[in-house]
PDB file of C-alpha atoms in Angstrom:
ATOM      1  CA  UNK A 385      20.787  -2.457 -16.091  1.00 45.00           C
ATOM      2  CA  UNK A 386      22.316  -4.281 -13.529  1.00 54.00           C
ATOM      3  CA  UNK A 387      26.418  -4.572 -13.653  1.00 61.00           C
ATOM      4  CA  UNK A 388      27.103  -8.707 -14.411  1.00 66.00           C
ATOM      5  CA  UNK A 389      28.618 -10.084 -11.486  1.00 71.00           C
ATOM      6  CA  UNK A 390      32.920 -10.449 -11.442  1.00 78.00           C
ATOM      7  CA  UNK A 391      33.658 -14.360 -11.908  1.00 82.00           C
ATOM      8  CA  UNK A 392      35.478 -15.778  -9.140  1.00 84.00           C
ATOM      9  CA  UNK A 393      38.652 -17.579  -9.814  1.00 86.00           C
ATOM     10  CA  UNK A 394      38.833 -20.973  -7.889  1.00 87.00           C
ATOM     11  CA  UNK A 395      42.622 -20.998  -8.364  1.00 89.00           C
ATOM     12  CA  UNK A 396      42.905 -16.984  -7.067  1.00 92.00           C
ATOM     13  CA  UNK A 397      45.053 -15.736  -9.855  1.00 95.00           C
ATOM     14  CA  UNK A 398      43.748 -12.997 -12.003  1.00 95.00           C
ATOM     15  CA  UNK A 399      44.913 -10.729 -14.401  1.00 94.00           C
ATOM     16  CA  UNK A 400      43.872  -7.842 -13.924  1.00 95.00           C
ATOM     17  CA  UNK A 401      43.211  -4.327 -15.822  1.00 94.00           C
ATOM     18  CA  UNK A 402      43.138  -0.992 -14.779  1.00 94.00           C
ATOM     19  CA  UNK A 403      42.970   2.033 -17.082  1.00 92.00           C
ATOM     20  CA  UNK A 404      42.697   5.624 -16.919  1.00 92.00           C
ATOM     21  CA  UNK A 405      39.417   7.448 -16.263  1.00 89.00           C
ATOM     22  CA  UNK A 406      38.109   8.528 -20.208  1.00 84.00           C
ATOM     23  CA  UNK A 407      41.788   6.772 -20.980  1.00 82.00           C
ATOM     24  CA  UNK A 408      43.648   9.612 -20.041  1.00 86.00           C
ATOM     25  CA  UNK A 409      47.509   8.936 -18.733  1.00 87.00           C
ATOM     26  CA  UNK A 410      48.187   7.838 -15.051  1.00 91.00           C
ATOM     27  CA  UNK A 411      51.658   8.208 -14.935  1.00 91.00           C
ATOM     28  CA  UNK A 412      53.233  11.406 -16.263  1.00 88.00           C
ATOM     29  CA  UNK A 413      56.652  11.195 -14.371  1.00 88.00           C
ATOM     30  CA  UNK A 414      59.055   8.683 -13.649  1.00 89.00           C
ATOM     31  CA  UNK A 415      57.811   9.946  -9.923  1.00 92.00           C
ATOM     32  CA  UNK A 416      54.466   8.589 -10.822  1.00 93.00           C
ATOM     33  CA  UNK A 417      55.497   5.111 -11.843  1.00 94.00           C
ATOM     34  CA  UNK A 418      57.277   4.671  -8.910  1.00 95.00           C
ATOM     35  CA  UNK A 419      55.009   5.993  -6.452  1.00 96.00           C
ATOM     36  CA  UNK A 420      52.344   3.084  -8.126  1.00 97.00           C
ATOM     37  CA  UNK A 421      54.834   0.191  -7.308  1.00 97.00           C
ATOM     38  CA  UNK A 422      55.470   1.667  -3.418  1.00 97.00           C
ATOM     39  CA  UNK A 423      51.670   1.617  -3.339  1.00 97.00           C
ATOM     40  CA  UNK A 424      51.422  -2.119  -5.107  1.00 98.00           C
ATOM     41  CA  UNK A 425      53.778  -3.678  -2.716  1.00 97.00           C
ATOM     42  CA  UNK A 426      51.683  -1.723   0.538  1.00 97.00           C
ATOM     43  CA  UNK A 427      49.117  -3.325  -1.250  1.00 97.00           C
ATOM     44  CA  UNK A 428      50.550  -6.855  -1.088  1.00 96.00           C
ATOM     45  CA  UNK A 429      52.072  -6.638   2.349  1.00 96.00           C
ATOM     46  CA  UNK A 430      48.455  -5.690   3.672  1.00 95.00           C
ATOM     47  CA  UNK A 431      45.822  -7.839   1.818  1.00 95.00           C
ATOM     48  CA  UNK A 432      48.575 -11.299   1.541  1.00 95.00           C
ATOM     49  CA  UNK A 433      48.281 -11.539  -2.390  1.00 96.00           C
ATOM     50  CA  UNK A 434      51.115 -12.378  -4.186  1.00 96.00           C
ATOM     51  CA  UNK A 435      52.381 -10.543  -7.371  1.00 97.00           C
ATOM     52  CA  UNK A 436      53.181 -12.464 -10.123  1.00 96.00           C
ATOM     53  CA  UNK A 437      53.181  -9.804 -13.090  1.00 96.00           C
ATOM     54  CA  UNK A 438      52.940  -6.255 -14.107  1.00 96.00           C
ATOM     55  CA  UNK A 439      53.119  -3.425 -16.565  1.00 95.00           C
ATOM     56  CA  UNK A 440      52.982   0.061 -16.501  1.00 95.00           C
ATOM     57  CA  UNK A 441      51.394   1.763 -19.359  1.00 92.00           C
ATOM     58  CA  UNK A 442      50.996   5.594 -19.780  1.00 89.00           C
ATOM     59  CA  UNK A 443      46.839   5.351 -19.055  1.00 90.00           C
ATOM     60  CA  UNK A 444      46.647   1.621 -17.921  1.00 92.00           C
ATOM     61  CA  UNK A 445      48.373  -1.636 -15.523  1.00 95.00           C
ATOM     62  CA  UNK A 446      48.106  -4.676 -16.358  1.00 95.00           C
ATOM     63  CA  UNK A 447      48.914  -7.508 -13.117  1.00 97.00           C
ATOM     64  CA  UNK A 448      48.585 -10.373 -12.310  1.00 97.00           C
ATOM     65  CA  UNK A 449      47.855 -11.343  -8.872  1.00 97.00           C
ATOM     66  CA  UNK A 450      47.075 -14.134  -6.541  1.00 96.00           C
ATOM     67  CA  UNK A 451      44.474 -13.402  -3.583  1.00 94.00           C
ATOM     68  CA  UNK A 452      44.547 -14.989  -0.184  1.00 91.00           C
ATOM     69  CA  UNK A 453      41.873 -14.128   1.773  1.00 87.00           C
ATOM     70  CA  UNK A 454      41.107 -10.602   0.748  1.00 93.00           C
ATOM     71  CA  UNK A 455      38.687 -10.246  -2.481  1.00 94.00           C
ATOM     72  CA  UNK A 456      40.354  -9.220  -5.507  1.00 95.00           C
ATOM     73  CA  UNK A 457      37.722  -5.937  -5.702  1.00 94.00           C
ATOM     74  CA  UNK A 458      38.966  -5.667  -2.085  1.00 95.00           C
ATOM     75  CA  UNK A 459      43.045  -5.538  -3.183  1.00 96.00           C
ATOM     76  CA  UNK A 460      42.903  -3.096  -6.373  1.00 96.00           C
ATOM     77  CA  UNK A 461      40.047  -0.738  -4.261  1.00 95.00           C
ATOM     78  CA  UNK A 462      43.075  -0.239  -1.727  1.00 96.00           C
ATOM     79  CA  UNK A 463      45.933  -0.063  -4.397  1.00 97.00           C
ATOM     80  CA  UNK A 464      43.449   2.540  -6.347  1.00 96.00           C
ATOM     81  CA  UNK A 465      42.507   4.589  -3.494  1.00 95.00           C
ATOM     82  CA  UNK A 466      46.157   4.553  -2.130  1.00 96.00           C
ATOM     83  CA  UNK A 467      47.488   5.711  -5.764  1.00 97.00           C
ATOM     84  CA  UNK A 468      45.110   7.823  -6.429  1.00 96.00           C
ATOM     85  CA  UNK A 469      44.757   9.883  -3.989  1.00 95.00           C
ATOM     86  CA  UNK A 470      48.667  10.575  -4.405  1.00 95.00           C
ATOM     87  CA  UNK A 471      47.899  11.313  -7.352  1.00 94.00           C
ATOM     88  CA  UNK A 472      45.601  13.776  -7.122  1.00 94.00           C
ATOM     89  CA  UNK A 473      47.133  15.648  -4.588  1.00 94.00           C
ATOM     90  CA  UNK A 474      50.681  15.886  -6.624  1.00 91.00           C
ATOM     91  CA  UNK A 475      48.899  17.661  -9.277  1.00 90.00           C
ATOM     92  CA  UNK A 476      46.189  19.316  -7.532  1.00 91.00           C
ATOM     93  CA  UNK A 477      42.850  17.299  -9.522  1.00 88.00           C
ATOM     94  CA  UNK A 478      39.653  16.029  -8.067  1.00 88.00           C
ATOM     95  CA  UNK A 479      37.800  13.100  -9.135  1.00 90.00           C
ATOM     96  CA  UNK A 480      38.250   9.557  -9.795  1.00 92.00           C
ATOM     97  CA  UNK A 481      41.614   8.434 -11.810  1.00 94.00           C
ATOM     98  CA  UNK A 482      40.314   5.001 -12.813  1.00 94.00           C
ATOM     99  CA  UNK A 483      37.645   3.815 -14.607  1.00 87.00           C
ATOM    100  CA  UNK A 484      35.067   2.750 -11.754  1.00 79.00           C
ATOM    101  CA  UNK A 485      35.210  -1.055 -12.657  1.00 83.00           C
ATOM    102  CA  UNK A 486      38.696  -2.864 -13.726  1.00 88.00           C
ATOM    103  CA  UNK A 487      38.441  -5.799 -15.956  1.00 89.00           C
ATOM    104  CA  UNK A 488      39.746  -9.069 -14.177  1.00 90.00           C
ATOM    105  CA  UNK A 489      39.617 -12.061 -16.038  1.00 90.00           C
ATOM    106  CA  UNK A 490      40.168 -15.585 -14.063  1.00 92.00           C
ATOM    107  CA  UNK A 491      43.269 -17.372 -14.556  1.00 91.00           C
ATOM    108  CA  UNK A 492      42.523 -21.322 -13.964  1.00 87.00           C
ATOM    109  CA  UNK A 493      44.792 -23.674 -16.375  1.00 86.00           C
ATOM    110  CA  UNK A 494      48.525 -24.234 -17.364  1.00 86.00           C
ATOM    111  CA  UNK A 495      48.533 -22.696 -20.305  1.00 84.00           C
ATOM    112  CA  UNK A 496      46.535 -19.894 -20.321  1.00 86.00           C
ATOM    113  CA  UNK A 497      48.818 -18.894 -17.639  1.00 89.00           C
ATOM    114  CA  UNK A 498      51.853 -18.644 -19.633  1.00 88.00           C
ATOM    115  CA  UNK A 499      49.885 -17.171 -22.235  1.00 87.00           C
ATOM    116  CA  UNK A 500      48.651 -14.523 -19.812  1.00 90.00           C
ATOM    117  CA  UNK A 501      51.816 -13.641 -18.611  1.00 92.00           C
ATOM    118  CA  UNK A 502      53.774 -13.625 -21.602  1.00 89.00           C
ATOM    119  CA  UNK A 503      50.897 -11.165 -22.789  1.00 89.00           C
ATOM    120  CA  UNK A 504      51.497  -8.418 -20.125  1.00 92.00           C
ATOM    121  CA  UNK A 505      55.583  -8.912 -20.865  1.00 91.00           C
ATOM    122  CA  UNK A 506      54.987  -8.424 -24.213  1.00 89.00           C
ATOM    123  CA  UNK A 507      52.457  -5.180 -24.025  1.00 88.00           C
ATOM    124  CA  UNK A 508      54.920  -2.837 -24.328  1.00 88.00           C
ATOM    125  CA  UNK A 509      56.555  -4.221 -27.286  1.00 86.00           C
ATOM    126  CA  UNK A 510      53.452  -4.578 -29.121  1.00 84.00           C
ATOM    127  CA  UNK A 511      52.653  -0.346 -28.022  1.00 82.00           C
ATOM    128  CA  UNK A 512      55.843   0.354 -29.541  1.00 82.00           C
ATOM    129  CA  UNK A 513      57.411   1.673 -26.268  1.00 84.00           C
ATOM    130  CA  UNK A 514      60.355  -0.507 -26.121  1.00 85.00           C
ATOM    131  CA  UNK A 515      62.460  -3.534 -28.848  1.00 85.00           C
ATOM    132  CA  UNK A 516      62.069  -5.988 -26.102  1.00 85.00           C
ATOM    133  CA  UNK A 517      60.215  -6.926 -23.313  1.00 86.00           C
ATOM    134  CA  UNK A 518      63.059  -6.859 -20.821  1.00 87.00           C
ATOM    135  CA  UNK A 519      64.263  -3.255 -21.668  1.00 88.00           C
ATOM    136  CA  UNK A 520      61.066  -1.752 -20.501  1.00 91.00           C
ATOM    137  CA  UNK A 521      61.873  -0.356 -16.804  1.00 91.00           C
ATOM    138  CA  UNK A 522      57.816  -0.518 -15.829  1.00 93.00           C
ATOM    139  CA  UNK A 523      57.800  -4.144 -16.036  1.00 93.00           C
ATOM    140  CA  UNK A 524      58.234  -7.279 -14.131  1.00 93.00           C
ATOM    141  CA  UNK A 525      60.310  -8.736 -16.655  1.00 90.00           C
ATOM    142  CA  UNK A 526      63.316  -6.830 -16.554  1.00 88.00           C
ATOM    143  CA  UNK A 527      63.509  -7.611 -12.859  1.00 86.00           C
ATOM    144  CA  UNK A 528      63.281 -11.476 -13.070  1.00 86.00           C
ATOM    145  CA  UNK A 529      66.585 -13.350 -11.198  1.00 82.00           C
ATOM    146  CA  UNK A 530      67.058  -9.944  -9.286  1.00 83.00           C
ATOM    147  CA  UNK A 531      64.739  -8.919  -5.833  1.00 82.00           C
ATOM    148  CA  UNK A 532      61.606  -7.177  -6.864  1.00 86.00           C
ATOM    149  CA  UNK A 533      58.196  -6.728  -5.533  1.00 93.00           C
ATOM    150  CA  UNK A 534      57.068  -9.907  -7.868  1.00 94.00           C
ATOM    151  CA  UNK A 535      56.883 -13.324  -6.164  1.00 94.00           C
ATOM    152  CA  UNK A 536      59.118 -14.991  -8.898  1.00 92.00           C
ATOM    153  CA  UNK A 537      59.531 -18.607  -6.645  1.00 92.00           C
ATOM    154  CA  UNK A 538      55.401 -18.530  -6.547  1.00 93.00           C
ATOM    155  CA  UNK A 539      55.876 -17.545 -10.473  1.00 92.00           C
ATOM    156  CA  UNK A 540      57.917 -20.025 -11.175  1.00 89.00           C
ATOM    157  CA  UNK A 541      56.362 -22.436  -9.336  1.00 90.00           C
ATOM    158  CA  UNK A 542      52.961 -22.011 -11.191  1.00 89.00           C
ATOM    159  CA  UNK A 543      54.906 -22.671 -14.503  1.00 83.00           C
ATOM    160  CA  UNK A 544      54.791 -25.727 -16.352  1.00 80.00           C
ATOM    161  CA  UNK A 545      58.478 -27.283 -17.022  1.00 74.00           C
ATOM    162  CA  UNK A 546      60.036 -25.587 -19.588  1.00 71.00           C
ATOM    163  CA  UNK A 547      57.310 -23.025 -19.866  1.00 75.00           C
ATOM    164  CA  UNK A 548      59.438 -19.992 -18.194  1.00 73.00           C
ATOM    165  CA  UNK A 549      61.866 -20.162 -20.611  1.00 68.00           C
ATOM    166  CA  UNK A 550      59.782 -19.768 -23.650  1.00 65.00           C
ATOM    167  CA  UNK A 551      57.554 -16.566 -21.790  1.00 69.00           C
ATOM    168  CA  UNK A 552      60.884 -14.943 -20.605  1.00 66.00           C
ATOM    169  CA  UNK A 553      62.223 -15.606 -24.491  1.00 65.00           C
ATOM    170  CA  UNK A 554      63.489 -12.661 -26.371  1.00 53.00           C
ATOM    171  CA  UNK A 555      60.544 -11.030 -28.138  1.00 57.00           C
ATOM    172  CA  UNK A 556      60.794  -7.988 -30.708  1.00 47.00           C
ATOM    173  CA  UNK A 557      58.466  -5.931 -32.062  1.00 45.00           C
ATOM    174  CA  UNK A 558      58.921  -6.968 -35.769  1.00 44.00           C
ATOM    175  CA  UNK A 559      59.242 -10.872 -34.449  1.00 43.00           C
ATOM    176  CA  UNK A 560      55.349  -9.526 -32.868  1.00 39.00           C
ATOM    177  CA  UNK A 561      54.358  -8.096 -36.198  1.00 45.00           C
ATOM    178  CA  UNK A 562      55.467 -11.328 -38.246  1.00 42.00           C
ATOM    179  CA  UNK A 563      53.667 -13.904 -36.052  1.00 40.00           C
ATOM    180  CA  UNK A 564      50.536 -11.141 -36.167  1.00 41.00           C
ATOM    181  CA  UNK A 565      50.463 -11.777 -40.263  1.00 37.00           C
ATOM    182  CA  UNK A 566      49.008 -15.420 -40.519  1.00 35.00           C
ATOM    183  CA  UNK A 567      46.272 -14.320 -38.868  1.00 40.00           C
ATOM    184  CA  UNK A 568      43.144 -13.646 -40.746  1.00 36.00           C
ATOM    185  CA  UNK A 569      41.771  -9.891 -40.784  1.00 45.00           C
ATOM    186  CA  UNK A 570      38.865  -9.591 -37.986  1.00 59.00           C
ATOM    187  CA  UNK A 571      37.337  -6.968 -39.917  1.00 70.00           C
ATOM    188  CA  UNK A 572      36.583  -5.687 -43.666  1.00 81.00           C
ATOM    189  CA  UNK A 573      37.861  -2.369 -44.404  1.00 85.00           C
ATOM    190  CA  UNK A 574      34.209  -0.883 -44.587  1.00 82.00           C
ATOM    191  CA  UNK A 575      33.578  -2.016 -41.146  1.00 83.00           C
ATOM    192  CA  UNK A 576      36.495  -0.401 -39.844  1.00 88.00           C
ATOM    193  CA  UNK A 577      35.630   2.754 -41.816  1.00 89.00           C
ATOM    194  CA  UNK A 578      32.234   2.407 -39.962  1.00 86.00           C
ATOM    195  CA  UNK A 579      33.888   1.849 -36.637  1.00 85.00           C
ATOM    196  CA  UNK A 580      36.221   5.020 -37.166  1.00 90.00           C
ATOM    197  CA  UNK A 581      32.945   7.283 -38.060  1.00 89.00           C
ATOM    198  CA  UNK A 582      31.085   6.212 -34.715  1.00 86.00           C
ATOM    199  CA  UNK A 583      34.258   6.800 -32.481  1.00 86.00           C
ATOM    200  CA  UNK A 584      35.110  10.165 -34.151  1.00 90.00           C
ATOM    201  CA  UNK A 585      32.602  11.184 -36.727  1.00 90.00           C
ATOM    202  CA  UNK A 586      35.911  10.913 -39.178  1.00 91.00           C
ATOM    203  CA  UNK A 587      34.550   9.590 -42.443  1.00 90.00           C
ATOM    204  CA  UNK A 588      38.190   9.846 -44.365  1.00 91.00           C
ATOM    205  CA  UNK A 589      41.032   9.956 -43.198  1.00 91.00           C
ATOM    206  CA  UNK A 590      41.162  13.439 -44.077  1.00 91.00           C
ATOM    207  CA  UNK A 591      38.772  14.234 -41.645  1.00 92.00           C
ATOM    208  CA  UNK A 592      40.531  12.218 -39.103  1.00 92.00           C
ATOM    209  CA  UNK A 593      43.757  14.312 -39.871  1.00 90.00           C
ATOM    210  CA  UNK A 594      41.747  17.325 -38.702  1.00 91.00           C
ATOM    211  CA  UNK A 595      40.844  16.094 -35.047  1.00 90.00           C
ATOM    212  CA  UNK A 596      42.511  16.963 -32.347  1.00 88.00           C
ATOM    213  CA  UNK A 597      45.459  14.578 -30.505  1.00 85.00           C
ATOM    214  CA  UNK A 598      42.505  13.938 -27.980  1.00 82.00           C
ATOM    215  CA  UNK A 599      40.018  12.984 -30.285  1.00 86.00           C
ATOM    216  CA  UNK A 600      42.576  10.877 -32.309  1.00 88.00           C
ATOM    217  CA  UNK A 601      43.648   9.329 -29.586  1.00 85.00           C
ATOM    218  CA  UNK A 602      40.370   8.016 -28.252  1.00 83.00           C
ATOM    219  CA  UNK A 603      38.958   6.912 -31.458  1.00 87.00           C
ATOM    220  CA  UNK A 604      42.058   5.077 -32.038  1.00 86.00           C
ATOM    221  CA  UNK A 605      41.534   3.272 -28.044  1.00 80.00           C
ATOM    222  CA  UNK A 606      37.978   2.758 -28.514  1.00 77.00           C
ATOM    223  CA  UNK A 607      39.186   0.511 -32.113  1.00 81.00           C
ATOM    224  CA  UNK A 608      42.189  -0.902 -30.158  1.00 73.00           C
ATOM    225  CA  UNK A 609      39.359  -2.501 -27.503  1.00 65.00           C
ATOM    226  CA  UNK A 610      37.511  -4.083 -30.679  1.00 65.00           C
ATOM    227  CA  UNK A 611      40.702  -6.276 -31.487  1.00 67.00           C
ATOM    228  CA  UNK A 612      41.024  -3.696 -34.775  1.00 77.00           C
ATOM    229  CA  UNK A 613      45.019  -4.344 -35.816  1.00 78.00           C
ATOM    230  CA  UNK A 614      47.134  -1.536 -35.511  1.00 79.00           C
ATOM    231  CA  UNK A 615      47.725  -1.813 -39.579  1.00 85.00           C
ATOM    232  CA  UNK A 616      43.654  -1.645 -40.177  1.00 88.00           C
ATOM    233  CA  UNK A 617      43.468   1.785 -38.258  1.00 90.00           C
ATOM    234  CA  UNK A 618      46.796   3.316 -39.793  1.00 91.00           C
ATOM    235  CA  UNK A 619      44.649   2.702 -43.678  1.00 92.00           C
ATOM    236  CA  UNK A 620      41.755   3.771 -41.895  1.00 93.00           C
ATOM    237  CA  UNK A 621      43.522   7.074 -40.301  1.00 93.00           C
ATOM    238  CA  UNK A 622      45.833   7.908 -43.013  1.00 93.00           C
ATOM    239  CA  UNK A 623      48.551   7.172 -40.431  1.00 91.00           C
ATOM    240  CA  UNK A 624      51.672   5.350 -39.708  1.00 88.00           C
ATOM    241  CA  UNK A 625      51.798   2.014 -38.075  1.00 81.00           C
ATOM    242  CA  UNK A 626      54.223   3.714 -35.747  1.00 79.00           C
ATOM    243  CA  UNK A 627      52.142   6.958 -35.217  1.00 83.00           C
ATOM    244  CA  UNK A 628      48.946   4.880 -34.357  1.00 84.00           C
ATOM    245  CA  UNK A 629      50.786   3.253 -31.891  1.00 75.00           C
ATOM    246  CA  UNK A 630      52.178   6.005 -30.177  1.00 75.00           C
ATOM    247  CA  UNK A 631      49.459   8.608 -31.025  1.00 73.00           C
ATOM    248  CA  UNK A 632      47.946   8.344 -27.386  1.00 52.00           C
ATOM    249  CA  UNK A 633      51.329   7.762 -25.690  1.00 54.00           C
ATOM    250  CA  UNK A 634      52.050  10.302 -23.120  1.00 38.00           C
ATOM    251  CA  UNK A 635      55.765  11.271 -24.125  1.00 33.00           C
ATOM    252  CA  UNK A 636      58.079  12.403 -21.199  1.00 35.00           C
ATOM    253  CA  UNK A 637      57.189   9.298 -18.838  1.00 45.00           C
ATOM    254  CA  UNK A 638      57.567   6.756 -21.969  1.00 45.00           C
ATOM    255  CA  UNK A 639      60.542   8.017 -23.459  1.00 42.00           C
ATOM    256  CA  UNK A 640      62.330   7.566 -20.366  1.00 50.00           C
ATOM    257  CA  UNK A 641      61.263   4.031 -19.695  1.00 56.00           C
ATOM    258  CA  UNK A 642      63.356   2.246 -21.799  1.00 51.00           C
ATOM    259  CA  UNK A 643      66.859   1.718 -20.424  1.00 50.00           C
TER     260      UNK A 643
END
């Protein structure tokens, strides 16, 4: 079946996603994190895009960029190869480090702008990995009003009045949690019971206790990418709200990434 084609973004801003071959961690060290940022700006100095966001996860980056005349499958195929291949040859693996195709997603009005970037501040928060969006050392919010790799006059330029202020606000993760319970459930209970048993084979929660971290932890990201609340999969899993979140967390390189 042939792959759908990427959508083009007439204004050249995307955000874009790139995760972890099989979800497995990228960035293991503080080293590691680092090492992706030296590669991102090499990145930006050679195709001409302009950073506007990012966030470092333990098996995924979220950015947001703006092209210039280089393709956007163009920019992250250099920043992948570059990272990668340091990578690899720190800790002595072969093979690919990404998934073969990152998501992108076109960014072309005002507000789904802010929304966008207020969503890759706010990741970490919502993972459990830091209070506040500004504490996390692997994002572009901490840095804003100081130099960083991040375009902030293009970033602030791109904002509607007023609109920096209310993405940059302080968000918490129980401020995340209370907006998150107005919302109407996505899914029954049985169909998130069904969703555990195809990811795992885990029919209780029981079983699930019985699976290794691995297997836990992928079931868990394959519900996470079908919009399945943290709070469905904890009754599903037997588990805490705070253990689901940090179940597939790789521990040394988050724990340190909070100031």
């Amino acid at each position: 079946m042939p792959r759908r084609a990427r959508r083009i973004a007439e204004s050249g801003i995307y955000h874009v996603m790139m995760r972890g071959v099989n979800r497995d961690a990228i960035f293991l060290e503080e080293e590691d994190g680092d090492r992706f940022l030296l590669a991102l700006d090499q990145t930006r100095k050679l195709s001409g895009c302009r950073v506007l966001a990012y966030c470092l996860m333990p098996n995924h980056v979220h950015l947001v960029l703006r092209i210039a005349d280089e393709p956007i499958g163009a920019v992250i195929k250099r920043l992948g190869v570059r990272y990668a291949g340091w990578f690899n040859r720190k800790y002595g693996r072969v093979g690919h480090l990404f998934q073969d195709r990152f998501r992108s997603e076109p960014v072309e009005d005002d507000a789904y702008f802010v929304s966008v970037i207020r969503y890759v501040w706010d990741n970490p928060v919502e993972a459990g990995l830091a209070p506040s969006a500004e504490k996390y050392r692997w994002s572009s919010r901490r840095f804003l009003g100081r130099p960083s790799l991040v375009d902030e006059a293009e970033l602030r330029r791109l904002m509607p009045p007023g609109a920096m202020d209310h993405a940059a606000s302080v968000r918490t993760v129980s401020s995340i949690e209370d907006s998150k319970t107005h919302r109407l459930p996505r899914y029954t209970e049985d169909e998130v019971g069904l969703m555990l048993a195809h990811a795992c084979g885990a029919r209780s929660a029981e079983d699930f206790r019985y699976l290794s971290l691995h297997a836990q932890r992928r079931a868990i990201c394959e519900l996470r990418t079908r919009s399945v609340s943290y709070a469905q999969i904890a009754r599903a899993t037997g588990l805490s709200n705070s253990r689901v979140r940090r179940v597939h967390i790789a521990g040394e390189w988050t724990a340190r990434a909070v100031a």
